[in-house]
């Protein structure tokens, strides 16, 4: 017979295991970890947070010299510096989150092995901290658009939903990689190489329209393809929003996010034992 004063603790099953609402209870820790990531990144640097501007700007100048001046890469009737910068903004954020999230759990081993908190907070806080760099780098885009006389139209309102979609993609892949890296440390060494290849499989420095046929669908299965193409169309204003391609990429990104969340919650109970 069950004692009236006893408490039975049973493992949760199904969707209840996700327990997303638990993140709100630990919002203080979430804020602390996100702000710590920002401070650690720029600690003892000469120019500090200006690196957030310097990195995409140098990338834009390099790609303009190589792909626009030498390779004569088309840019959908837009100035190539603006065209490539619109690709670099979401891509750099995505790549930064992947790099930081992959090692976030291993780097937080001392915390994970000592106290309980939702482990989900660690990779997600890395994604939120990187948003600061994205917003600061956006100021360069404003300067470029003013220099080339580009005025955004009404479609600019799509930028916020596209940023949310980028955040979802980054967190989804970050959950997969961070959880896998706890058990297989080879992941953290493979990710930088993967990011380099992935960028050229994404229309960052070239328009997606140069790839047609069956390879076009393969390109759209990359969740960042639809985001970058729609970002350019919404900001530049003279191109039609690629709704079909965006829908395919958004669905692909959502599946990665959902599967990453489910896998992470499934294996997080073992993190403290194997980390």
XYZ file of C-alpha atoms in Angstrom:
275
model
C 0.000 0.000 0.000
C 1.280 3.470 -0.907
C 2.034 5.722 2.072
C -0.047 8.933 2.015
C 3.064 10.979 2.860
C 5.335 9.376 0.282
C 6.336 10.976 -3.004
C 6.761 8.854 -6.089
C 9.195 10.205 -8.681
C 8.747 8.687 -12.114
C 10.478 9.508 -15.406
C 8.443 11.665 -17.732
C 7.503 10.363 -21.122
C 6.449 11.870 -24.429
C 6.224 15.626 -24.847
C 6.174 16.147 -21.078
C 9.870 15.227 -21.019
C 10.746 18.452 -22.841
C 9.560 20.583 -19.900
C 10.409 23.821 -21.727
C 8.699 25.867 -19.015
C 11.476 24.856 -16.616
C 13.807 27.231 -18.455
C 11.846 30.189 -17.051
C 12.544 29.073 -13.478
C 16.270 29.314 -14.216
C 16.136 32.579 -16.177
C 18.682 34.148 -13.820
C 21.233 31.461 -14.646
C 20.389 31.793 -18.324
C 21.116 35.539 -18.239
C 24.339 34.983 -16.280
C 25.703 32.411 -18.745
C 24.803 34.517 -21.784
C 26.469 37.625 -20.352
C 29.499 35.564 -19.278
C 29.960 34.369 -22.869
C 29.952 37.972 -24.097
C 32.520 39.112 -21.507
C 34.821 36.132 -21.997
C 34.863 36.606 -25.768
C 36.149 40.177 -25.597
C 38.194 40.011 -22.401
C 41.722 41.441 -22.801
C 41.173 42.470 -26.434
C 42.571 45.726 -27.789
C 39.489 46.823 -29.760
C 36.887 44.819 -27.854
C 33.465 44.470 -29.359
C 34.566 46.214 -32.581
C 35.671 42.739 -33.679
C 31.973 42.133 -34.358
C 32.221 44.777 -37.106
C 35.711 43.958 -38.331
C 35.116 40.255 -39.056
C 32.189 40.560 -41.532
C 33.653 43.731 -43.049
C 36.961 42.065 -43.897
C 35.076 39.060 -45.232
C 32.992 41.335 -47.443
C 36.075 43.075 -48.822
C 37.862 39.780 -49.502
C 34.898 38.143 -51.243
C 34.226 41.283 -53.270
C 37.809 41.270 -54.545
C 37.767 37.570 -55.412
C 34.232 36.806 -56.576
C 33.101 40.156 -57.947
C 36.283 41.657 -59.397
C 38.031 38.480 -60.532
C 35.324 35.819 -60.979
C 32.604 38.271 -62.109
C 30.027 36.569 -59.913
C 26.439 37.820 -60.527
C 24.670 39.469 -57.601
C 20.984 39.678 -58.591
C 21.305 43.285 -59.838
C 22.538 44.491 -56.455
C 25.932 45.991 -55.566
C 28.073 42.989 -54.737
C 29.361 44.369 -51.377
C 25.773 44.747 -50.161
C 24.795 41.413 -51.686
C 27.555 39.449 -49.966
C 27.234 41.312 -46.661
C 23.565 40.316 -46.502
C 24.737 36.731 -46.816
C 27.542 37.066 -44.293
C 25.378 38.566 -41.534
C 23.132 35.531 -40.917
C 25.835 33.048 -41.907
C 28.469 34.407 -39.494
C 25.922 34.307 -36.686
C 24.958 30.722 -37.564
C 28.603 29.599 -37.809
C 29.528 31.342 -34.535
C 26.712 29.631 -32.651
C 27.678 26.223 -34.052
C 31.276 26.700 -32.960
C 30.413 27.924 -29.472
C 27.526 25.520 -28.827
C 29.548 22.451 -29.790
C 32.001 22.891 -26.911
C 29.609 24.614 -24.491
C 28.659 21.506 -22.484
C 32.226 20.232 -22.193
C 33.359 23.722 -21.206
C 30.675 23.814 -18.498
C 31.610 20.407 -17.063
C 32.349 21.812 -13.591
C 28.864 23.276 -13.386
C 27.086 20.256 -14.855
C 28.692 17.778 -12.447
C 27.953 19.817 -9.312
C 24.371 21.125 -9.472
C 21.129 20.430 -11.270
C 19.709 22.861 -13.798
C 18.204 22.396 -17.286
C 21.238 21.515 -19.406
C 19.445 23.089 -22.343
C 20.357 26.493 -20.913
C 24.052 26.136 -21.802
C 23.873 25.802 -25.633
C 20.859 28.122 -25.895
C 22.623 30.860 -23.902
C 25.515 30.651 -26.390
C 23.072 31.307 -29.230
C 21.530 34.292 -27.458
C 24.908 35.821 -26.558
C 25.987 35.776 -30.220
C 22.999 37.959 -31.148
C 24.871 40.989 -29.826
C 27.543 40.604 -32.522
C 24.846 40.255 -35.174
C 23.120 43.488 -34.170
C 26.385 45.432 -34.001
C 27.528 44.158 -37.422
C 24.184 45.237 -38.889
C 25.333 48.841 -38.555
C 27.822 48.222 -41.385
C 24.938 47.096 -43.597
C 23.207 50.416 -42.945
C 26.335 52.301 -44.018
C 26.658 50.233 -47.202
C 23.021 50.754 -48.141
C 23.340 54.504 -47.623
C 26.535 54.601 -49.705
C 24.892 52.767 -52.628
C 21.586 54.624 -52.312
C 19.505 51.554 -51.459
C 16.220 52.201 -49.706
C 14.397 49.209 -48.248
C 10.712 48.784 -49.008
C 7.794 47.358 -47.057
C 9.254 43.863 -47.261
C 11.828 44.895 -44.643
C 9.303 43.757 -41.999
C 10.257 40.163 -42.840
C 13.728 40.631 -41.367
C 12.612 39.896 -37.787
C 10.878 36.580 -38.644
C 13.947 35.610 -40.678
C 16.201 36.356 -37.711
C 13.990 34.139 -35.549
C 14.274 31.400 -38.162
C 18.070 31.807 -38.146
C 18.050 31.525 -34.360
C 15.969 28.338 -34.597
C 18.390 26.828 -37.117
C 21.411 27.726 -34.998
C 19.915 26.309 -31.800
C 18.716 23.149 -33.552
C 22.120 22.255 -34.956
C 23.805 23.484 -31.769
C 21.761 21.042 -29.668
C 22.746 18.123 -31.872
C 26.441 19.013 -31.935
C 26.776 19.882 -28.250
C 25.094 16.650 -27.156
C 27.134 14.519 -29.560
C 30.353 16.222 -28.477
C 29.845 15.100 -24.884
C 30.213 11.463 -25.960
C 32.325 11.857 -29.099
C 34.964 14.581 -28.695
C 35.906 14.215 -32.363
C 32.874 16.412 -33.116
C 34.537 19.590 -31.865
C 37.461 19.044 -34.243
C 35.245 18.257 -37.214
C 32.924 21.258 -36.827
C 35.351 24.002 -38.040
C 36.040 21.961 -41.179
C 32.317 21.334 -41.637
C 31.523 25.050 -41.339
C 34.053 25.951 -44.053
C 32.517 23.483 -46.500
C 28.973 24.353 -45.464
C 29.436 28.018 -46.286
C 30.157 27.249 -49.934
C 27.133 24.932 -49.992
C 25.077 27.980 -48.969
C 24.410 30.977 -51.275
C 26.534 33.388 -49.247
C 28.936 34.563 -51.966
C 26.791 33.596 -54.969
C 23.066 33.837 -55.829
C 21.087 30.641 -55.431
C 19.672 31.146 -58.921
C 22.960 29.969 -60.479
C 22.103 26.442 -59.327
C 19.153 24.822 -61.071
C 17.598 21.423 -61.722
C 17.658 18.708 -59.089
C 20.560 20.400 -57.311
C 18.303 23.357 -56.539
C 16.186 21.169 -54.240
C 19.320 19.837 -52.552
C 20.445 23.418 -51.970
C 17.068 24.327 -50.441
C 17.279 21.440 -47.984
C 20.056 23.460 -46.389
C 18.040 25.466 -43.806
C 20.211 28.567 -44.267
C 19.578 28.787 -48.020
C 16.003 30.030 -47.728
C 16.927 32.411 -44.912
C 19.728 34.126 -46.838
C 17.818 34.375 -50.104
C 14.743 35.782 -48.360
C 16.912 38.165 -46.308
C 18.366 39.667 -49.483
C 14.963 39.962 -51.132
C 13.347 41.584 -48.087
C 16.123 44.159 -47.561
C 16.949 45.036 -51.176
C 13.286 45.219 -52.179
C 13.738 44.741 -55.938
C 13.509 40.940 -55.833
C 10.487 38.740 -55.221
C 10.471 36.877 -51.919
C 11.269 33.203 -52.686
C 8.353 31.859 -50.670
C 8.629 28.299 -51.997
C 12.324 27.992 -51.254
C 11.855 29.651 -47.868
C 9.118 27.167 -46.962
C 11.350 24.181 -47.823
C 14.278 25.572 -45.826
C 12.027 26.530 -42.898
C 10.540 23.026 -42.744
C 14.004 21.489 -42.908
C 15.217 23.799 -40.125
C 12.184 23.047 -37.948
C 12.767 19.294 -38.258
C 16.410 19.752 -37.244
C 15.359 21.921 -34.285
C 12.689 19.488 -33.103
C 14.862 16.396 -33.507
C 17.785 18.171 -31.822
C 15.597 19.126 -28.874
C 14.247 15.589 -28.492
C 17.702 14.005 -28.757
C 19.219 16.487 -26.301
C 16.513 15.851 -23.701
C 16.883 12.111 -24.196
C 20.623 11.989 -23.479
C 21.090 14.880 -21.019
C 20.657 12.564 -18.030
C 24.000 10.970 -18.924
C 25.994 14.195 -19.346
C 27.309 14.320 -15.770
C 28.482 10.698 -15.985
C 30.452 10.874 -19.228
C 31.545 14.512 -19.491
